[in-house]
Amino acid sequence: MIATRRLTRIAAALAGAAVLTTALSAQARELSVSTVLPDAFPWGQAAEKWAELVEERTEGRLTLRVYPNSQLVNGDQTREFSAMRSGLIDAAVGSTINWSPQVPQLNLFSLPFFMPDVEAVDAVTGGEAGEMVFEAIESRGVVPLAWGENGFRQLSNSQGPIDEPADLEGLKIRVVGSPLFQDTFTALGADPTQMSWADAKPALTTGAVDGQENPLSVFDVARIDQVGQEYLTLWNYMNDPLVFAVNQQVWDSLSEEDRSVLRETAVEAGEWEIAMTREEESERLAAIQERGVEVTELTEAQHQAFVEATADVHEEWTSRIGEELVDTAREAIEAR
């Protein structure tokens, strides 16, 4: 009898421990969030803001742990979407550029000189075209929740001012790992060279490449002028929206309440980051000029010359992106 009672107590204790473990598990869950840039940049700040809001709204029941610098994919930012789709990453605040190899529709935002201003970007992301892009992402096992913004990408180089396509002739320009970028700079007469950002700064320092393209926030925070980039052309040739997203299986495993929190906080963090990025543009540009960078702003005629030089790129890539999506986005831009 004594042995039986002892076994009963042990069984009860084990059952209680199991219940407690289950309860604690239900109370707290951590999701990994991948970003390319750390919180010195608006991009990284967007992810941190999302994490902050989630923890606050769930009182710590659900937390997001941010892994910047593409840590979860060994620095290869083009693998981020695949890693999230496969479940190696729970969530991400990612770039449309980096995800475009797996989601061709995201190349919409990289079409050269397609979106002239932030109003055009908002018309696309906030309308039917944006919904079509989100549907394309979701069809690949990732649930998109909200938009953020890395900003319009500008061109810098170490050789001289650039205000016409001929100025790019033969220049080695570092580009991200997207075929569309290769085609765009080839059409402009440059020599596009794909490399990670970790490799790009040393290459710029030594002169192995002549120039690069990035948003003003990246140029400013990363002090790209300190690696020989003394000339900057403001040409707004493409915009890079960010996307807050979660792996489909992770999403399905969450309660309705937690899904709502994740989506609402992603939207809030995205709106906060977009506003901040845009508000800081003029201040960043002033800081860059104060450091001695020569800034070139294109006239309407000069801008049109670049548009015409890349017209064939549009024609070729429209079929890859999807004519219906491109037409829907164009209509939104024209109606803005």
PDB file of C-alpha atoms in Angstrom, residues 23-270:
ATOM      1  CA  ALA A  23       0.653  26.349 -19.064  1.00  0.00           C
ATOM      2  CA  LEU A  24       3.979  28.134 -19.110  1.00  0.00           C
ATOM      3  CA  SER A  25       4.434  27.202 -22.752  1.00  0.00           C
ATOM      4  CA  ALA A  26       1.052  28.671 -23.551  1.00  0.00           C
ATOM      5  CA  GLN A  27       1.911  31.814 -21.635  1.00  0.00           C
ATOM      6  CA  ALA A  28       5.218  32.587 -23.342  1.00  0.00           C
ATOM      7  CA  ARG A  29       6.467  32.037 -26.869  1.00  0.00           C
ATOM      8  CA  GLU A  30       9.408  33.547 -28.707  1.00  0.00           C
ATOM      9  CA  LEU A  31       9.579  34.019 -32.486  1.00  0.00           C
ATOM     10  CA  SER A  32      12.761  34.749 -34.403  1.00  0.00           C
ATOM     11  CA  VAL A  33      12.699  37.819 -36.673  1.00  0.00           C
ATOM     12  CA  SER A  34      15.307  38.328 -39.380  1.00  0.00           C
ATOM     13  CA  THR A  35      16.471  41.708 -40.716  1.00  0.00           C
ATOM     14  CA  VAL A  36      19.356  42.709 -42.929  1.00  0.00           C
ATOM     15  CA  LEU A  37      20.256  45.948 -41.147  1.00  0.00           C
ATOM     16  CA  PRO A  38      20.612  46.591 -37.377  1.00  0.00           C
ATOM     17  CA  ASP A  39      18.786  49.247 -35.396  1.00  0.00           C
ATOM     18  CA  ALA A  40      21.216  52.001 -36.357  1.00  0.00           C
ATOM     19  CA  PHE A  41      19.142  52.102 -39.555  1.00  0.00           C
ATOM     20  CA  PRO A  42      15.376  52.712 -39.957  1.00  0.00           C
ATOM     21  CA  TRP A  43      15.024  49.161 -41.289  1.00  0.00           C
ATOM     22  CA  GLY A  44      16.374  47.629 -38.094  1.00  0.00           C
ATOM     23  CA  GLN A  45      14.396  50.100 -36.008  1.00  0.00           C
ATOM     24  CA  ALA A  46      11.213  48.888 -37.719  1.00  0.00           C
ATOM     25  CA  ALA A  47      11.850  45.335 -36.521  1.00  0.00           C
ATOM     26  CA  GLU A  48      12.698  46.500 -33.001  1.00  0.00           C
ATOM     27  CA  LYS A  49       9.553  48.641 -32.892  1.00  0.00           C
ATOM     28  CA  TRP A  50       7.477  45.629 -33.930  1.00  0.00           C
ATOM     29  CA  ALA A  51       9.063  43.521 -31.193  1.00  0.00           C
ATOM     30  CA  GLU A  52       8.490  46.248 -28.620  1.00  0.00           C
ATOM     31  CA  LEU A  53       4.806  46.600 -29.505  1.00  0.00           C
ATOM     32  CA  VAL A  54       4.172  42.843 -29.517  1.00  0.00           C
ATOM     33  CA  GLU A  55       5.716  42.336 -26.097  1.00  0.00           C
ATOM     34  CA  GLU A  56       3.782  45.287 -24.735  1.00  0.00           C
ATOM     35  CA  ARG A  57       0.393  44.219 -26.166  1.00  0.00           C
ATOM     36  CA  THR A  58       0.740  40.576 -25.085  1.00  0.00           C
ATOM     37  CA  GLU A  59       2.357  41.412 -21.732  1.00  0.00           C
ATOM     38  CA  GLY A  60       5.278  39.160 -22.631  1.00  0.00           C
ATOM     39  CA  ARG A  61       3.199  36.153 -23.634  1.00  0.00           C
ATOM     40  CA  LEU A  62       4.547  36.509 -27.174  1.00  0.00           C
ATOM     41  CA  THR A  63       7.974  37.977 -27.875  1.00  0.00           C
ATOM     42  CA  LEU A  64       9.930  38.668 -31.040  1.00  0.00           C
ATOM     43  CA  ARG A  65      13.693  38.241 -30.951  1.00  0.00           C
ATOM     44  CA  VAL A  66      15.334  40.290 -33.700  1.00  0.00           C
ATOM     45  CA  TYR A  67      18.401  38.917 -35.487  1.00  0.00           C
ATOM     46  CA  PRO A  68      19.989  41.702 -37.584  1.00  0.00           C
ATOM     47  CA  ASN A  69      22.744  41.500 -40.202  1.00  0.00           C
ATOM     48  CA  SER A  70      21.149  38.434 -41.831  1.00  0.00           C
ATOM     49  CA  GLN A  71      22.556  36.299 -39.005  1.00  0.00           C
ATOM     50  CA  LEU A  72      20.042  33.521 -39.545  1.00  0.00           C
ATOM     51  CA  VAL A  73      21.163  33.005 -43.161  1.00  0.00           C
ATOM     52  CA  ASN A  74      24.916  33.429 -42.635  1.00  0.00           C
ATOM     53  CA  GLY A  75      24.907  36.902 -44.129  1.00  0.00           C
ATOM     54  CA  ASP A  76      23.266  35.918 -47.424  1.00  0.00           C
ATOM     55  CA  GLN A  77      20.261  38.225 -47.507  1.00  0.00           C
ATOM     56  CA  THR A  78      18.876  36.691 -50.718  1.00  0.00           C
ATOM     57  CA  ARG A  79      18.235  33.437 -48.779  1.00  0.00           C
ATOM     58  CA  GLU A  80      16.036  35.104 -46.170  1.00  0.00           C
ATOM     59  CA  PHE A  81      12.695  34.441 -47.854  1.00  0.00           C
ATOM     60  CA  SER A  82      13.515  30.791 -48.573  1.00  0.00           C
ATOM     61  CA  ALA A  83      14.611  30.307 -44.973  1.00  0.00           C
ATOM     62  CA  MET A  84      11.388  31.806 -43.676  1.00  0.00           C
ATOM     63  CA  ARG A  85       9.278  29.768 -46.078  1.00  0.00           C
ATOM     64  CA  SER A  86      10.989  26.555 -44.938  1.00  0.00           C
ATOM     65  CA  GLY A  87      10.579  27.420 -41.263  1.00  0.00           C
ATOM     66  CA  LEU A  88      14.212  28.133 -40.394  1.00  0.00           C
ATOM     67  CA  ILE A  89      13.095  31.697 -39.679  1.00  0.00           C
ATOM     68  CA  ASP A  90       9.776  32.445 -37.958  1.00  0.00           C
ATOM     69  CA  ALA A  91       9.329  35.986 -39.238  1.00  0.00           C
ATOM     70  CA  ALA A  92      11.145  38.819 -40.985  1.00  0.00           C
ATOM     71  CA  VAL A  93      11.088  42.455 -41.923  1.00  0.00           C
ATOM     72  CA  GLY A  94      12.485  42.022 -45.392  1.00  0.00           C
ATOM     73  CA  SER A  95      13.290  43.855 -48.589  1.00  0.00           C
ATOM     74  CA  THR A  96      11.293  43.451 -51.780  1.00  0.00           C
ATOM     75  CA  ILE A  97      14.642  43.316 -53.578  1.00  0.00           C
ATOM     76  CA  ASN A  98      16.040  40.464 -51.514  1.00  0.00           C
ATOM     77  CA  TRP A  99      12.837  38.444 -51.756  1.00  0.00           C
ATOM     78  CA  SER A 100      12.306  39.009 -55.493  1.00  0.00           C
ATOM     79  CA  PRO A 101      14.259  35.898 -56.627  1.00  0.00           C
ATOM     80  CA  GLN A 102      11.599  33.775 -54.913  1.00  0.00           C
ATOM     81  CA  VAL A 103       8.640  36.107 -55.557  1.00  0.00           C
ATOM     82  CA  PRO A 104       8.990  37.577 -59.092  1.00  0.00           C
ATOM     83  CA  GLN A 105       6.105  40.001 -58.538  1.00  0.00           C
ATOM     84  CA  LEU A 106       8.274  41.918 -56.069  1.00  0.00           C
ATOM     85  CA  ASN A 107      10.404  43.067 -59.000  1.00  0.00           C
ATOM     86  CA  LEU A 108       7.586  45.550 -59.619  1.00  0.00           C
ATOM     87  CA  PHE A 109       9.260  47.939 -57.189  1.00  0.00           C
ATOM     88  CA  SER A 110      12.648  47.540 -58.885  1.00  0.00           C
ATOM     89  CA  LEU A 111      11.453  48.525 -62.360  1.00  0.00           C
ATOM     90  CA  PRO A 112      13.712  51.502 -63.128  1.00  0.00           C
ATOM     91  CA  PHE A 113      12.082  54.928 -62.937  1.00  0.00           C
ATOM     92  CA  PHE A 114       8.602  53.425 -62.549  1.00  0.00           C
ATOM     93  CA  MET A 115       7.614  55.098 -59.267  1.00  0.00           C
ATOM     94  CA  PRO A 116       8.574  58.781 -59.312  1.00  0.00           C
ATOM     95  CA  ASP A 117       7.690  59.776 -55.742  1.00  0.00           C
ATOM     96  CA  VAL A 118       6.411  58.585 -52.379  1.00  0.00           C
ATOM     97  CA  GLU A 119       2.825  59.286 -53.416  1.00  0.00           C
ATOM     98  CA  ALA A 120       3.280  56.762 -56.226  1.00  0.00           C
ATOM     99  CA  VAL A 121       4.692  54.201 -53.800  1.00  0.00           C
ATOM    100  CA  ASP A 122       1.737  54.694 -51.462  1.00  0.00           C
ATOM    101  CA  ALA A 123      -0.727  54.385 -54.334  1.00  0.00           C
ATOM    102  CA  VAL A 124       0.772  51.009 -55.249  1.00  0.00           C
ATOM    103  CA  THR A 125       1.264  49.494 -51.799  1.00  0.00           C
ATOM    104  CA  GLY A 126      -2.050  50.808 -50.505  1.00  0.00           C
ATOM    105  CA  GLY A 127      -4.149  49.719 -53.452  1.00  0.00           C
ATOM    106  CA  GLU A 128      -5.074  46.744 -55.579  1.00  0.00           C
ATOM    107  CA  ALA A 129      -1.519  46.239 -56.829  1.00  0.00           C
ATOM    108  CA  GLY A 130      -0.285  45.970 -53.248  1.00  0.00           C
ATOM    109  CA  GLU A 131      -2.936  43.362 -52.523  1.00  0.00           C
ATOM    110  CA  MET A 132      -1.850  41.386 -55.593  1.00  0.00           C
ATOM    111  CA  VAL A 133       1.757  41.456 -54.360  1.00  0.00           C
ATOM    112  CA  PHE A 134       0.708  40.239 -50.908  1.00  0.00           C
ATOM    113  CA  GLU A 135      -1.282  37.416 -52.516  1.00  0.00           C
ATOM    114  CA  ALA A 136       1.827  36.369 -54.441  1.00  0.00           C
ATOM    115  CA  ILE A 137       3.859  36.275 -51.220  1.00  0.00           C
ATOM    116  CA  GLU A 138       1.201  34.302 -49.360  1.00  0.00           C
ATOM    117  CA  SER A 139       0.936  31.749 -52.169  1.00  0.00           C
ATOM    118  CA  ARG A 140       4.538  30.809 -51.376  1.00  0.00           C
ATOM    119  CA  GLY A 141       4.006  29.894 -47.740  1.00  0.00           C
ATOM    120  CA  VAL A 142       4.671  33.247 -46.085  1.00  0.00           C
ATOM    121  CA  VAL A 143       1.993  35.516 -44.591  1.00  0.00           C
ATOM    122  CA  PRO A 144       2.599  39.242 -45.320  1.00  0.00           C
ATOM    123  CA  LEU A 145       1.263  41.590 -42.661  1.00  0.00           C
ATOM    124  CA  ALA A 146       2.319  45.145 -43.395  1.00  0.00           C
ATOM    125  CA  TRP A 147       4.523  47.482 -45.417  1.00  0.00           C
ATOM    126  CA  GLY A 148       7.604  49.396 -44.315  1.00  0.00           C
ATOM    127  CA  GLU A 149      10.085  51.406 -46.363  1.00  0.00           C
ATOM    128  CA  ASN A 150      13.788  51.342 -47.075  1.00  0.00           C
ATOM    129  CA  GLY A 151      13.336  54.310 -49.404  1.00  0.00           C
ATOM    130  CA  PHE A 152      14.311  55.458 -52.875  1.00  0.00           C
ATOM    131  CA  ARG A 153      17.740  54.267 -53.917  1.00  0.00           C
ATOM    132  CA  GLN A 154      20.249  56.880 -55.069  1.00  0.00           C
ATOM    133  CA  LEU A 155      23.504  56.507 -56.996  1.00  0.00           C
ATOM    134  CA  SER A 156      26.981  57.327 -55.704  1.00  0.00           C
ATOM    135  CA  ASN A 157      30.437  56.952 -57.211  1.00  0.00           C
ATOM    136  CA  SER A 158      34.061  57.966 -56.819  1.00  0.00           C
ATOM    137  CA  GLN A 159      34.779  59.209 -60.344  1.00  0.00           C
ATOM    138  CA  GLY A 160      32.633  62.283 -60.932  1.00  0.00           C
ATOM    139  CA  PRO A 161      29.133  63.769 -61.202  1.00  0.00           C
ATOM    140  CA  ILE A 162      26.542  61.679 -63.050  1.00  0.00           C
ATOM    141  CA  ASP A 163      23.656  63.468 -64.761  1.00  0.00           C
ATOM    142  CA  GLU A 164      23.275  61.486 -67.995  1.00  0.00           C
ATOM    143  CA  PRO A 165      23.544  57.814 -68.979  1.00  0.00           C
ATOM    144  CA  ALA A 166      26.858  58.403 -70.762  1.00  0.00           C
ATOM    145  CA  ASP A 167      28.447  59.267 -67.402  1.00  0.00           C
ATOM    146  CA  LEU A 168      27.928  55.662 -66.307  1.00  0.00           C
ATOM    147  CA  GLU A 169      29.788  54.193 -69.260  1.00  0.00           C
ATOM    148  CA  GLY A 170      32.222  51.551 -68.008  1.00  0.00           C
ATOM    149  CA  LEU A 171      31.794  52.331 -64.310  1.00  0.00           C
ATOM    150  CA  LYS A 172      31.807  49.298 -62.028  1.00  0.00           C
ATOM    151  CA  ILE A 173      28.700  49.619 -59.868  1.00  0.00           C
ATOM    152  CA  ARG A 174      28.039  47.326 -56.933  1.00  0.00           C
ATOM    153  CA  VAL A 175      24.487  45.956 -57.109  1.00  0.00           C
ATOM    154  CA  VAL A 176      22.441  43.489 -55.070  1.00  0.00           C
ATOM    155  CA  GLY A 177      21.864  39.932 -56.251  1.00  0.00           C
ATOM    156  CA  SER A 178      18.936  40.615 -58.582  1.00  0.00           C
ATOM    157  CA  PRO A 179      19.012  40.035 -62.356  1.00  0.00           C
ATOM    158  CA  LEU A 180      16.849  43.130 -62.839  1.00  0.00           C
ATOM    159  CA  PHE A 181      19.583  45.304 -61.334  1.00  0.00           C
ATOM    160  CA  GLN A 182      22.117  43.711 -63.649  1.00  0.00           C
ATOM    161  CA  ASP A 183      19.933  44.461 -66.665  1.00  0.00           C
ATOM    162  CA  THR A 184      19.218  48.035 -65.580  1.00  0.00           C
ATOM    163  CA  PHE A 185      22.844  49.056 -65.151  1.00  0.00           C
ATOM    164  CA  THR A 186      23.945  47.198 -68.248  1.00  0.00           C
ATOM    165  CA  ALA A 187      21.342  49.163 -70.231  1.00  0.00           C
ATOM    166  CA  LEU A 188      22.853  52.361 -68.810  1.00  0.00           C
ATOM    167  CA  GLY A 189      26.337  51.372 -69.992  1.00  0.00           C
ATOM    168  CA  ALA A 190      27.751  50.516 -66.578  1.00  0.00           C
ATOM    169  CA  ASP A 191      29.489  47.335 -65.453  1.00  0.00           C
ATOM    170  CA  PRO A 192      27.223  45.985 -62.665  1.00  0.00           C
ATOM    171  CA  THR A 193      28.996  43.850 -60.089  1.00  0.00           C
ATOM    172  CA  GLN A 194      26.921  41.764 -57.688  1.00  0.00           C
ATOM    173  CA  MET A 195      28.275  41.405 -54.159  1.00  0.00           C
ATOM    174  CA  SER A 196      27.056  41.359 -50.583  1.00  0.00           C
ATOM    175  CA  TRP A 197      27.249  44.553 -48.556  1.00  0.00           C
ATOM    176  CA  ALA A 198      29.940  42.977 -46.379  1.00  0.00           C
ATOM    177  CA  ASP A 199      32.122  42.695 -49.489  1.00  0.00           C
ATOM    178  CA  ALA A 200      31.013  45.998 -50.986  1.00  0.00           C
ATOM    179  CA  LYS A 201      32.600  48.411 -48.521  1.00  0.00           C
ATOM    180  CA  PRO A 202      36.112  46.934 -48.866  1.00  0.00           C
ATOM    181  CA  ALA A 203      35.660  46.916 -52.654  1.00  0.00           C
ATOM    182  CA  LEU A 204      34.672  50.589 -52.607  1.00  0.00           C
ATOM    183  CA  THR A 205      37.625  51.404 -50.351  1.00  0.00           C
ATOM    184  CA  THR A 206      40.162  49.808 -52.675  1.00  0.00           C
ATOM    185  CA  GLY A 207      38.512  51.075 -55.857  1.00  0.00           C
ATOM    186  CA  ALA A 208      37.662  47.572 -57.059  1.00  0.00           C
ATOM    187  CA  VAL A 209      34.233  49.022 -57.752  1.00  0.00           C
ATOM    188  CA  ASP A 210      33.509  52.664 -58.584  1.00  0.00           C
ATOM    189  CA  GLY A 211      30.056  53.123 -57.155  1.00  0.00           C
ATOM    190  CA  GLN A 212      26.951  51.751 -55.502  1.00  0.00           C
ATOM    191  CA  GLU A 213      23.236  52.498 -55.069  1.00  0.00           C
ATOM    192  CA  ASN A 214      21.397  52.701 -51.751  1.00  0.00           C
ATOM    193  CA  PRO A 215      18.837  54.840 -49.908  1.00  0.00           C
ATOM    194  CA  LEU A 216      20.050  58.023 -48.240  1.00  0.00           C
ATOM    195  CA  SER A 217      19.565  56.450 -44.812  1.00  0.00           C
ATOM    196  CA  VAL A 218      22.076  53.714 -45.653  1.00  0.00           C
ATOM    197  CA  PHE A 219      24.510  56.156 -47.273  1.00  0.00           C
ATOM    198  CA  ASP A 220      24.338  58.399 -44.205  1.00  0.00           C
ATOM    199  CA  VAL A 221      24.473  55.876 -41.356  1.00  0.00           C
ATOM    200  CA  ALA A 222      27.053  53.633 -43.050  1.00  0.00           C
ATOM    201  CA  ARG A 223      29.172  56.722 -43.916  1.00  0.00           C
ATOM    202  CA  ILE A 224      29.625  55.561 -47.482  1.00  0.00           C
ATOM    203  CA  ASP A 225      31.314  58.874 -48.276  1.00  0.00           C
ATOM    204  CA  GLN A 226      34.249  57.646 -46.171  1.00  0.00           C
ATOM    205  CA  VAL A 227      35.001  54.908 -48.719  1.00  0.00           C
ATOM    206  CA  GLY A 228      35.573  57.239 -51.656  1.00  0.00           C
ATOM    207  CA  GLN A 229      31.967  57.928 -52.629  1.00  0.00           C
ATOM    208  CA  GLU A 230      32.305  61.664 -53.157  1.00  0.00           C
ATOM    209  CA  TYR A 231      29.563  62.083 -55.780  1.00  0.00           C
ATOM    210  CA  LEU A 232      25.881  61.411 -55.217  1.00  0.00           C
ATOM    211  CA  THR A 233      23.091  61.564 -57.800  1.00  0.00           C
ATOM    212  CA  LEU A 234      19.512  61.899 -56.609  1.00  0.00           C
ATOM    213  CA  TRP A 235      17.568  60.035 -59.273  1.00  0.00           C
ATOM    214  CA  ASN A 236      14.905  58.028 -57.374  1.00  0.00           C
ATOM    215  CA  TYR A 237      15.327  55.224 -59.873  1.00  0.00           C
ATOM    216  CA  MET A 238      13.525  52.657 -57.707  1.00  0.00           C
ATOM    217  CA  ASN A 239      11.955  52.280 -54.300  1.00  0.00           C
ATOM    218  CA  ASP A 240      12.474  49.420 -51.854  1.00  0.00           C
ATOM    219  CA  PRO A 241       9.426  48.807 -49.665  1.00  0.00           C
ATOM    220  CA  LEU A 242       9.893  46.515 -46.690  1.00  0.00           C
ATOM    221  CA  VAL A 243       7.484  43.714 -45.823  1.00  0.00           C
ATOM    222  CA  PHE A 244       6.606  42.453 -42.338  1.00  0.00           C
ATOM    223  CA  ALA A 245       5.859  38.739 -42.679  1.00  0.00           C
ATOM    224  CA  VAL A 246       5.507  35.438 -40.804  1.00  0.00           C
ATOM    225  CA  ASN A 247       6.025  31.813 -41.812  1.00  0.00           C
ATOM    226  CA  GLN A 248       2.671  30.206 -42.696  1.00  0.00           C
ATOM    227  CA  GLN A 249       2.979  27.273 -40.275  1.00  0.00           C
ATOM    228  CA  VAL A 250       3.962  29.583 -37.438  1.00  0.00           C
ATOM    229  CA  TRP A 251       0.991  31.783 -38.288  1.00  0.00           C
ATOM    230  CA  ASP A 252      -1.381  28.811 -38.297  1.00  0.00           C
ATOM    231  CA  SER A 253      -0.104  27.702 -34.882  1.00  0.00           C
ATOM    232  CA  LEU A 254      -0.995  31.025 -33.248  1.00  0.00           C
ATOM    233  CA  SER A 255      -4.273  31.880 -31.618  1.00  0.00           C
ATOM    234  CA  GLU A 256      -6.615  34.334 -33.322  1.00  0.00           C
ATOM    235  CA  GLU A 257      -5.761  36.832 -30.622  1.00  0.00           C
ATOM    236  CA  ASP A 258      -2.021  36.595 -31.245  1.00  0.00           C
ATOM    237  CA  ARG A 259      -2.502  36.782 -35.017  1.00  0.00           C
ATOM    238  CA  SER A 260      -4.459  39.989 -34.565  1.00  0.00           C
ATOM    239  CA  VAL A 261      -1.748  41.409 -32.326  1.00  0.00           C
ATOM    240  CA  LEU A 262       1.003  40.504 -34.786  1.00  0.00           C
ATOM    241  CA  ARG A 263      -0.817  42.086 -37.726  1.00  0.00           C
ATOM    242  CA  GLU A 264      -1.913  45.233 -35.892  1.00  0.00           C
ATOM    243  CA  THR A 265       1.527  45.870 -34.424  1.00  0.00           C
ATOM    244  CA  ALA A 266       3.218  45.215 -37.788  1.00  0.00           C
ATOM    245  CA  VAL A 267       0.979  47.809 -39.437  1.00  0.00           C
ATOM    246  CA  GLU A 268       1.663  50.265 -36.616  1.00  0.00           C
ATOM    247  CA  ALA A 269       5.428  49.680 -36.707  1.00  0.00           C
ATOM    248  CA  GLY A 270       5.433  49.985 -40.497  1.00  0.00           C
TER     249      GLY A 270
END
